[in-house]
CSV table of C-alpha atoms in Angstrom, one decimal:
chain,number,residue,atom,x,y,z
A,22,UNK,CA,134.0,35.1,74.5
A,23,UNK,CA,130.2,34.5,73.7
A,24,UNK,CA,127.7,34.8,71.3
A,25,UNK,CA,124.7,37.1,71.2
A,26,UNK,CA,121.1,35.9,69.9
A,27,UNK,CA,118.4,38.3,69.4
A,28,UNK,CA,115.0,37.9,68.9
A,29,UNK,CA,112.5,39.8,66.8
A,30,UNK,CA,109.4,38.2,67.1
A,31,UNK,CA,107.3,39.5,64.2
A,32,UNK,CA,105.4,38.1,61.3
A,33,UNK,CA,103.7,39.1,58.3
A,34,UNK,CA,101.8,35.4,58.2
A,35,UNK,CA,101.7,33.1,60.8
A,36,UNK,CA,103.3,29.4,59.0
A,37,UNK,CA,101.5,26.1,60.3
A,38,UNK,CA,104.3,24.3,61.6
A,39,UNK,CA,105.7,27.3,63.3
A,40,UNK,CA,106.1,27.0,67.3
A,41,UNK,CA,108.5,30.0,67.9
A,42,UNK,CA,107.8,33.3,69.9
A,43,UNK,CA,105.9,35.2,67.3
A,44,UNK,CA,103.2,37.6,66.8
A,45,UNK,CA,101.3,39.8,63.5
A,46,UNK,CA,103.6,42.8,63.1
A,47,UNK,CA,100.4,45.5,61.8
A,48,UNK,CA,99.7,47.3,65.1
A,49,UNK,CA,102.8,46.1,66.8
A,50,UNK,CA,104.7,48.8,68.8
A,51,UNK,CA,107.9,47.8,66.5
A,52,UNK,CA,109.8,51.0,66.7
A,53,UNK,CA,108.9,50.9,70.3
A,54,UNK,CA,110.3,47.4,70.7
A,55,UNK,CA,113.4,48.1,68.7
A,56,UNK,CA,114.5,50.9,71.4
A,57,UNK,CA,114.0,48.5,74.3
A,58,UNK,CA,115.7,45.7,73.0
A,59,UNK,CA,118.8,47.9,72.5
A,60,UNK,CA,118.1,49.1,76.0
A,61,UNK,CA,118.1,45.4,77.3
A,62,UNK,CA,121.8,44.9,75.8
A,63,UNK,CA,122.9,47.7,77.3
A,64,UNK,CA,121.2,47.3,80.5
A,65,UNK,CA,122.7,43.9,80.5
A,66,UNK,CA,126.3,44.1,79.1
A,67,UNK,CA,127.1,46.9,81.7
A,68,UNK,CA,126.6,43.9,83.9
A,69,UNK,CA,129.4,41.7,81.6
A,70,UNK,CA,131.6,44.8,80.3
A,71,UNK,CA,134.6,42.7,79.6
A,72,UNK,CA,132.7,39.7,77.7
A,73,UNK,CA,133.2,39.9,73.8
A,74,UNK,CA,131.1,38.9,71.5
A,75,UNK,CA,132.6,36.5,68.7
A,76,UNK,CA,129.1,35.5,66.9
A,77,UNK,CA,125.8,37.7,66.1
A,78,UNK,CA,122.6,36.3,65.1
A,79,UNK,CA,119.3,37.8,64.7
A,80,UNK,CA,116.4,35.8,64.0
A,81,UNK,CA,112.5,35.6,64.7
A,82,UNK,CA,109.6,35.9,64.1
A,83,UNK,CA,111.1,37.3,61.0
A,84,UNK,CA,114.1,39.9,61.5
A,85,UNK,CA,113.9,40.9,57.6
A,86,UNK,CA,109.6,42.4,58.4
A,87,UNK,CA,111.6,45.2,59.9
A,88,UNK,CA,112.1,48.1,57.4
A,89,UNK,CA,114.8,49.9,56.4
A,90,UNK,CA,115.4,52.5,58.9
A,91,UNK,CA,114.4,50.0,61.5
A,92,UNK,CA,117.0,47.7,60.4
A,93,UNK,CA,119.5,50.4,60.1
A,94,UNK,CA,118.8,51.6,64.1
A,95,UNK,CA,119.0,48.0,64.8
A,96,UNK,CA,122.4,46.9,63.6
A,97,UNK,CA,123.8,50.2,64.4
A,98,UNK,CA,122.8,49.6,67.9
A,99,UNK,CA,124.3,46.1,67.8
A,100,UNK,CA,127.7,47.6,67.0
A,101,UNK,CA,127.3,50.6,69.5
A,102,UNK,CA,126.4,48.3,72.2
A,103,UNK,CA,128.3,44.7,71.9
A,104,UNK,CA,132.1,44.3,71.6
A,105,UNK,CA,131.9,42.7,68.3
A,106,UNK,CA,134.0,43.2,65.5
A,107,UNK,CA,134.5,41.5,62.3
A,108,UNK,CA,132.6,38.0,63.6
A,109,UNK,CA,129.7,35.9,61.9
A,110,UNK,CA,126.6,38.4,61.9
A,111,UNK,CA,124.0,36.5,60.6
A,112,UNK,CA,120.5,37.6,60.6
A,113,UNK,CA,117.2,35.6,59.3
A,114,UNK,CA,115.1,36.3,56.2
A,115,UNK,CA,111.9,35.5,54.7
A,116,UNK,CA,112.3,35.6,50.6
A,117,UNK,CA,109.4,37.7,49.9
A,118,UNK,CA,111.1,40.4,52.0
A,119,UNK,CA,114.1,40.4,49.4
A,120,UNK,CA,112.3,41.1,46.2
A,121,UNK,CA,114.3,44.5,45.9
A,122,UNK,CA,117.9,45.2,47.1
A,123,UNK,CA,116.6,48.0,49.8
A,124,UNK,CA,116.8,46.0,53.0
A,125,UNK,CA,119.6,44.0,51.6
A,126,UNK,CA,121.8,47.1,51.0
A,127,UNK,CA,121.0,48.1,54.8
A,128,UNK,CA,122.0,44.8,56.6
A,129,UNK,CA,125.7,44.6,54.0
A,130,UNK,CA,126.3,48.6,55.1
A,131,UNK,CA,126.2,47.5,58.7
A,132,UNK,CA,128.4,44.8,58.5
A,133,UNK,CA,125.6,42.0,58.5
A,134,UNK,CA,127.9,39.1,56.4
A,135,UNK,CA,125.8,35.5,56.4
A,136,UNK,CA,122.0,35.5,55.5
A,137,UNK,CA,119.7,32.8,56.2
A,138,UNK,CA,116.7,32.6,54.2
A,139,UNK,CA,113.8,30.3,55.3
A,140,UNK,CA,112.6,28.3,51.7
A,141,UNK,CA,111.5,25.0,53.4
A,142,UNK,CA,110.5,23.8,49.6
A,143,UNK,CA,110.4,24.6,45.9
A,144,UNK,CA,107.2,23.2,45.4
A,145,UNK,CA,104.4,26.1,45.1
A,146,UNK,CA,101.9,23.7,46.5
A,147,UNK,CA,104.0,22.5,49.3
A,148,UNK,CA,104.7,26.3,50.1
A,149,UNK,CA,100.7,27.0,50.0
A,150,UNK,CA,99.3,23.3,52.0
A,151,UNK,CA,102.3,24.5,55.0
A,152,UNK,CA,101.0,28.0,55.2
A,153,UNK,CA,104.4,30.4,53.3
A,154,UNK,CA,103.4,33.4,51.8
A,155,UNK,CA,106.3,32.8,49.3
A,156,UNK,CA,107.0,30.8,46.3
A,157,UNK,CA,110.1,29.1,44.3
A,158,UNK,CA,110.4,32.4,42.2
A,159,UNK,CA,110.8,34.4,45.2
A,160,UNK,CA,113.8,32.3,46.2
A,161,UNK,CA,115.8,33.1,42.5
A,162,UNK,CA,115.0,36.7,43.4
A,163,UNK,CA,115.8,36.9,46.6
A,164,UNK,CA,119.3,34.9,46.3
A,165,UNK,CA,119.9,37.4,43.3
A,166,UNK,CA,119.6,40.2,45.2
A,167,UNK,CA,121.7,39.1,48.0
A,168,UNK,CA,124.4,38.3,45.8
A,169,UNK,CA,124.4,41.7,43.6
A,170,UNK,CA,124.8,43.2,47.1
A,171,UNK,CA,127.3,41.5,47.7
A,172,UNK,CA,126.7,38.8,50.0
A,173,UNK,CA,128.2,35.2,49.7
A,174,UNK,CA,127.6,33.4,53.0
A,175,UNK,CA,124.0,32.5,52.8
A,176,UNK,CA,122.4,29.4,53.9
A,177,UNK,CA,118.6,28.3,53.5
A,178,UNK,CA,116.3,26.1,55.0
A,179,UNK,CA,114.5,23.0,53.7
A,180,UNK,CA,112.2,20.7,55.7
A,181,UNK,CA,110.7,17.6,54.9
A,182,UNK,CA,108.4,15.2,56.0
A,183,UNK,CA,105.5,17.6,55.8
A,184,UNK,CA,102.2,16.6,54.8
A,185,UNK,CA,101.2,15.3,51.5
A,186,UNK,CA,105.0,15.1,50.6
A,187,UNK,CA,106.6,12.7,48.1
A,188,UNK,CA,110.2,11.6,48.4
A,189,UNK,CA,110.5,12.6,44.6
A,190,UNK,CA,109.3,16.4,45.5
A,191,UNK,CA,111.8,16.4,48.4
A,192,UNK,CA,114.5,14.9,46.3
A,193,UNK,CA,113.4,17.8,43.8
A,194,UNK,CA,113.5,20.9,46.1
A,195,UNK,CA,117.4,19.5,47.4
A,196,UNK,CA,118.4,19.2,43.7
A,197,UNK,CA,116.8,22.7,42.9
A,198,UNK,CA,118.6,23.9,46.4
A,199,UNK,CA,122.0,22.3,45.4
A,200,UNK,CA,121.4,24.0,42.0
A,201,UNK,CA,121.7,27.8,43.7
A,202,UNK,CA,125.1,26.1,45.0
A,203,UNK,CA,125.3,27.3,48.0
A,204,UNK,CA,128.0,27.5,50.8
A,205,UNK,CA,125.3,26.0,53.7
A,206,UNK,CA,121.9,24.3,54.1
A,207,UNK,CA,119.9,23.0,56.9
A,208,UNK,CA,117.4,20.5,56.6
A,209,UNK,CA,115.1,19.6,59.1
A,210,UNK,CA,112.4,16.6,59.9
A,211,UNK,CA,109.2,18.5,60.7
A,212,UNK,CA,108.6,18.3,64.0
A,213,UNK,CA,104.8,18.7,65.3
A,214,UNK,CA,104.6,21.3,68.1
A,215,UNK,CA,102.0,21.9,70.5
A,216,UNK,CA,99.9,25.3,69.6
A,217,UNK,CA,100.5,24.6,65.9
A,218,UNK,CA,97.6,24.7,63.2
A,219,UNK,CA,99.8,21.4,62.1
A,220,UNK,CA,99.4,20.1,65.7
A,221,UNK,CA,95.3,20.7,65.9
A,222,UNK,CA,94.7,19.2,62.7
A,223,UNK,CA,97.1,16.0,63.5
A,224,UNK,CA,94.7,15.8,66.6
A,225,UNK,CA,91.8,15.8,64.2
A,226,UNK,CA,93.1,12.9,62.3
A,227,UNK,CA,93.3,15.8,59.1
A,228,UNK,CA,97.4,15.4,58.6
A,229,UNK,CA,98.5,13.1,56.6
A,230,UNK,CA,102.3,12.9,56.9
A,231,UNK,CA,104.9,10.3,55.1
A,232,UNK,CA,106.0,7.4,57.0
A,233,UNK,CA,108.6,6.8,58.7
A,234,UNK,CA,110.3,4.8,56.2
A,235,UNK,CA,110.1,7.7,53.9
A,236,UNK,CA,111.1,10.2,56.0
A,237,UNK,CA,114.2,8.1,56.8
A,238,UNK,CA,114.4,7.9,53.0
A,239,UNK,CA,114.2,11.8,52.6
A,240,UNK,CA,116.9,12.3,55.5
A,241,UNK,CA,119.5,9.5,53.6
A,242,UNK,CA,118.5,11.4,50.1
A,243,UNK,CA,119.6,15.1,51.8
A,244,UNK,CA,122.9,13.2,53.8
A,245,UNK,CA,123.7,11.5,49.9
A,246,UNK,CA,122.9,14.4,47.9
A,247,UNK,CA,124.8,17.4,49.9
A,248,UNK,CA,128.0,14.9,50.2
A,249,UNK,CA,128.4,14.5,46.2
A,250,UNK,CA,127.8,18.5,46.0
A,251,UNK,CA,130.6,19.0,48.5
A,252,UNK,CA,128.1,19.9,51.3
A,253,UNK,CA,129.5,17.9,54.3
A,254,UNK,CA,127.3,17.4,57.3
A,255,UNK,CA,129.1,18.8,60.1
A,256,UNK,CA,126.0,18.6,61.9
A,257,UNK,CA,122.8,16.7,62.4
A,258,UNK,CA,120.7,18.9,60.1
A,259,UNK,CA,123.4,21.0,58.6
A,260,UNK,CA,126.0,20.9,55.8
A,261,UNK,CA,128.5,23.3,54.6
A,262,UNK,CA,131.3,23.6,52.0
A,263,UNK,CA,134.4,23.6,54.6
A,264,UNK,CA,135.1,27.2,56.2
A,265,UNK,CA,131.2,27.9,55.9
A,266,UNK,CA,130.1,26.0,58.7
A,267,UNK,CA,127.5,28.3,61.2
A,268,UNK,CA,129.7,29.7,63.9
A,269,UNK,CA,127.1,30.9,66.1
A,270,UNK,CA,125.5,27.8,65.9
A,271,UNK,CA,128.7,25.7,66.8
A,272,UNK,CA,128.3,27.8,69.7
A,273,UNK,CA,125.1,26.3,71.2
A,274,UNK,CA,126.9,23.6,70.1
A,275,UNK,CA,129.5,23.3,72.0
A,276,UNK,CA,128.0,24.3,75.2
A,277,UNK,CA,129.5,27.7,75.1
A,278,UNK,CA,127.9,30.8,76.9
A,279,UNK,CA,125.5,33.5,74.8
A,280,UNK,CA,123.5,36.4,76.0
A,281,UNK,CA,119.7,36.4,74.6
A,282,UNK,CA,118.1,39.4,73.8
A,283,UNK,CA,114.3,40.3,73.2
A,284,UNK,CA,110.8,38.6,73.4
A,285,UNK,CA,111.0,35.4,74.9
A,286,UNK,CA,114.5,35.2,74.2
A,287,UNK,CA,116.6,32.4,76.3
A,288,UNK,CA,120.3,32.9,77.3
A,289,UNK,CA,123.0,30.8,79.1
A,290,UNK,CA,126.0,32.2,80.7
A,291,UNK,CA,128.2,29.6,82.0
A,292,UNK,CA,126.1,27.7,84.9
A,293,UNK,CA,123.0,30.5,84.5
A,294,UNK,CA,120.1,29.9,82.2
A,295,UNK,CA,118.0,32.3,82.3
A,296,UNK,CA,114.8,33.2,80.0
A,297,UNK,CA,112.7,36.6,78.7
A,298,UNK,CA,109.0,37.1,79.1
A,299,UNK,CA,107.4,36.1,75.8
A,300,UNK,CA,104.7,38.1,75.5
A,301,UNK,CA,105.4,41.5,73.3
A,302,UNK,CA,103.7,44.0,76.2
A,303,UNK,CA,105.4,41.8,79.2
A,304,UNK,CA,108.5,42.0,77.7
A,305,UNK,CA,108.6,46.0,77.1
A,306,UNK,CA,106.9,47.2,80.6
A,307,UNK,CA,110.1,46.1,82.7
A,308,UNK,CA,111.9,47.9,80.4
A,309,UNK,CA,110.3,50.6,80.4
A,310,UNK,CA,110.6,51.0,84.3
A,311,UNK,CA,114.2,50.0,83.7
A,312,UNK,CA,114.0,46.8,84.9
A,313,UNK,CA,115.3,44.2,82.6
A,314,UNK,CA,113.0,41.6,81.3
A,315,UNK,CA,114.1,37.8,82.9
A,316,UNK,CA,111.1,35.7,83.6
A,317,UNK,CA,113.1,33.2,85.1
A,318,UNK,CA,116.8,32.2,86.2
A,319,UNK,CA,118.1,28.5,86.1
A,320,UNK,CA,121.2,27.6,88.2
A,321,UNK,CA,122.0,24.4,86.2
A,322,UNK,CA,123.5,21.7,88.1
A,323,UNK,CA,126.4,20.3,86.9
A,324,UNK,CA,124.9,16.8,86.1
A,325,UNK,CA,122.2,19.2,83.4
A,326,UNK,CA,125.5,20.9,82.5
A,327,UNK,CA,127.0,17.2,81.9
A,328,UNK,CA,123.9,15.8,80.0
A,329,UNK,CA,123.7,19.1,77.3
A,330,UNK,CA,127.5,18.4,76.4
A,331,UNK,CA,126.6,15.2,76.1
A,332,UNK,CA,123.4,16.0,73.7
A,333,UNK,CA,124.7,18.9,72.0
A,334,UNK,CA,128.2,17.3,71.3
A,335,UNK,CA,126.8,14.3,69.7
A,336,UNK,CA,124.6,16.4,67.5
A,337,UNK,CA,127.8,17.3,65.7
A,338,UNK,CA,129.2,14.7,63.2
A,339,UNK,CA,133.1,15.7,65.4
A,340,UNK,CA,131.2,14.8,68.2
A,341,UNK,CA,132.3,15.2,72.0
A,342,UNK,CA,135.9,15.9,72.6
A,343,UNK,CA,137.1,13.5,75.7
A,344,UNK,CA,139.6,15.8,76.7
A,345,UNK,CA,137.4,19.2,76.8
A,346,UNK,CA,134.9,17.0,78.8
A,347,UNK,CA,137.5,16.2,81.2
A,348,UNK,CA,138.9,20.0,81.2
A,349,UNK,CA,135.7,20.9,82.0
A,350,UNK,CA,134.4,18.6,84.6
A,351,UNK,CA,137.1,17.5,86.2
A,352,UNK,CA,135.9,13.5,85.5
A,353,UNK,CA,136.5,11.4,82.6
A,354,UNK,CA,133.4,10.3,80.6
A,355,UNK,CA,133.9,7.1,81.5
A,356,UNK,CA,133.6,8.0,85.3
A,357,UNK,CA,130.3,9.1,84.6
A,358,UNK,CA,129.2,7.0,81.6
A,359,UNK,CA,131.5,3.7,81.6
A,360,UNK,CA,128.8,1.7,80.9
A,361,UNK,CA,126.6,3.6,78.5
A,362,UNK,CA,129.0,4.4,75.7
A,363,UNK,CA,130.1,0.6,75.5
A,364,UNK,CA,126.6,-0.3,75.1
A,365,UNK,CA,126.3,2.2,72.3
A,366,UNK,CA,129.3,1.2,70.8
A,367,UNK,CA,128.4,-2.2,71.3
A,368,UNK,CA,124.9,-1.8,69.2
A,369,UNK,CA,126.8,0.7,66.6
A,370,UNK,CA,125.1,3.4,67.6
A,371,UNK,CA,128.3,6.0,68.3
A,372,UNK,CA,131.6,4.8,67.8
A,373,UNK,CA,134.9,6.0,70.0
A,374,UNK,CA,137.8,7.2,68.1
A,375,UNK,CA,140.6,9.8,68.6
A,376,UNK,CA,139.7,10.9,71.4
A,377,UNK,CA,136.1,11.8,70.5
A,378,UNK,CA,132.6,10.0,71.1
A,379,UNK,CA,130.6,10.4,68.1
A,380,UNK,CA,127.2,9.4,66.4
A,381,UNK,CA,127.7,6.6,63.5
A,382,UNK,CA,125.3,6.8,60.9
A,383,UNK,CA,122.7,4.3,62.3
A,384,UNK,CA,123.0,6.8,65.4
A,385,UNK,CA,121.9,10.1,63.4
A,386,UNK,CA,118.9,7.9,62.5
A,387,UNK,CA,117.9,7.2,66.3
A,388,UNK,CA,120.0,10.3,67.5
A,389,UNK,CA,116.5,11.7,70.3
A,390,UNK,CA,117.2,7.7,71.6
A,391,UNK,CA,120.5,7.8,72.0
A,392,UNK,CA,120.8,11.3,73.9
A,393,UNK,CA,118.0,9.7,76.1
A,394,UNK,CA,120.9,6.9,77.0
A,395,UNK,CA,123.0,10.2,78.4
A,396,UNK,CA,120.2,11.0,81.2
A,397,UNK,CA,121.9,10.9,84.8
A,398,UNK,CA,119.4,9.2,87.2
A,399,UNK,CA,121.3,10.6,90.4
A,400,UNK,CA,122.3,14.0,90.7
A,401,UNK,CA,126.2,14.2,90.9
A,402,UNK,CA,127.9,14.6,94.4
């Protein structure tokens, strides 16, 4: 079993913080790019033709700038091509592309059954200073819609520490978010990534972004605030009402195999990682000459494969299971670790319970530091 990731990589508006493999849709050969991504999954699961496919999830760029029909070849192709039945098939949204029930309608025909829609805040100021194209009225229309359609598993996204931002409009757009009670939301620190407008106008001393202290502030607020609304973390940045929790995302996770499809798109099957040329034109002419579309394979050592279990588990609030470690690697943690996790333990940073190593709250504070703690200086023999 694995999951399957694909990647549209268009945009109506370019968003300042944004660092993902995106370009303008107008003049974009979208139909043309459409055909070859379904031509990549088939190219590639004739390779794989007894792996099934448990999780789908489509996301960008913006998967919802598609129209209609293009969504409509799109999913159909998913369910010609993948053995996937009746799993989470999510697929990304932008509000402003939900104002009518058209696109909507298409994604619930074809079996599409968890939407995530990117909000990041409910402040109309915040929305313009970070570079959205929509606003808090969009998101009442937009979840609307999606519900008169028929769709119940929907998550959005919220982001704080962005520039100019108060603790008390942060606190606001969770409350306002909680208020549209939800079954999941993600909240995420904004991160400043190279070839960002964010990123070029931090360099220029023009980005003036909340302390620390308040970010740390913002993050206890969301943690506080989803618990008493039955939202519990299951994740650093995510929170679910139990039974709603992102499967595909688990997936990554747990350090569990998925194909990646499209633009720039990465994949990992077991001990290969391998990654898509970015670029929309690189990305189509291998196709084209039937050739599929890898940049680059990764054989990942085992002491990599070690580390991302280690990273990935602890991201999770179950944290990493002792036995599946061992299952898996044939070594205890202990074997590999014996004097790291004491020492985290010891400064309250994880704690070790039940068989499972997992981040105490301090830890979800300092969680980049501790990972950093789970680095193997010799390679494994």
């Amino acid at each position: 079993m694995a999951g399957a990731y694909l990647h549209i990589p268009f945009c109506e508006h370019i968003c300042y913080y944004c660092d993902f493999n995106k370009v303008f849709i107008e003049g974009q050969p979208v139909d043309d790019y459409v055909a070859m991504l379904l031509k990549e999954m088939r190219m590639v699961m004739a390779e794989h033709p007894e792996e099934k496919i448990q999780t789908v999830y489509v996301g960008g760029g913006t998967p919802s700038t598609l129209t209609p029909t293009q969504l409509a070849t799109l999913c159909q192709g998913i369910h010609d091509i993948l053995h996937f039945d009746q799993g989470e098939f999510t697929f990304e949204a932008n509000p402003n592309d939900l104002l009518t029930t058209e696109k909507l309608q298409v994604l619930h025909d074809y079996g599409v059954n968890r939407l995530s829609i990117g909000v990041q805040s409910f402040n109309d100021d915040v929305l313009r200073r970070i570079g959205r194209i929509h606003r808090a009225k969009d998101v009442y229309t937009a979840i609307a819609n999606a519900r008169q359609v028929g769709f119940d598993n929907i998550s959005i996204d919220l982001i704080f520490r962005l520039p100019d931002q108060s603790r008390d409009d942060f606190l606001t757009s969770l409350q306002k978010a909680l208020a549209l009670d939800l079954p999941h939301y993600s909240t995420y620190s904004l991160i400043l990534e190279r070839k960002t407008i964010f990123y070029n106008l931090m360099r220029q001393g023009k980005l003036r972004l909340p302390t620390q202290d308040v970010e740390a502030d913002m993050y206890q607020d969301a943690i506080d605030l989803m618990e008493a609304h039955g939202r519990h973390q299951y994740e650093i940045s995510n929170f679910a009402k139990d039974g709603y929790q992102c499967e595909h995302n688990l997936l990554y996770w747990r350090n569990d195999k998925y194909f990646g499809f499209g633009a720039g798109a990465f994949g990992y099957l077991g001990r290969d990682r391998y990654h898509n040329y970015g670029p929309i034109k690189q990305y189509l002419t291998p196709l084209h000459a039937d050739h599929l579309p890898v940049l680059e394979h990764h054989l990942v050592p085992q002491s990599e494969q070690i580390e991302e279990e280690m990273f990935l588990g602890l991201r999770t609030m179950q944290g990493v299971s002792e036995a599946r470690f061992y299952d898996r690697y044939h070594m205890t943690v202990d074997a590999i670790y014996g004097e790291t996790v004491p020492e985290l333990v010891s400064q309250r940073l994880v704690v070790r319970q039940d068989g499972y190593i997992r981040l105490t709250n301090k830890g979800k504070f300092l969680g980049n530091e501790v990972f950093q703690r789970f680095l193997i200086d010799e390679p494994l023999v």
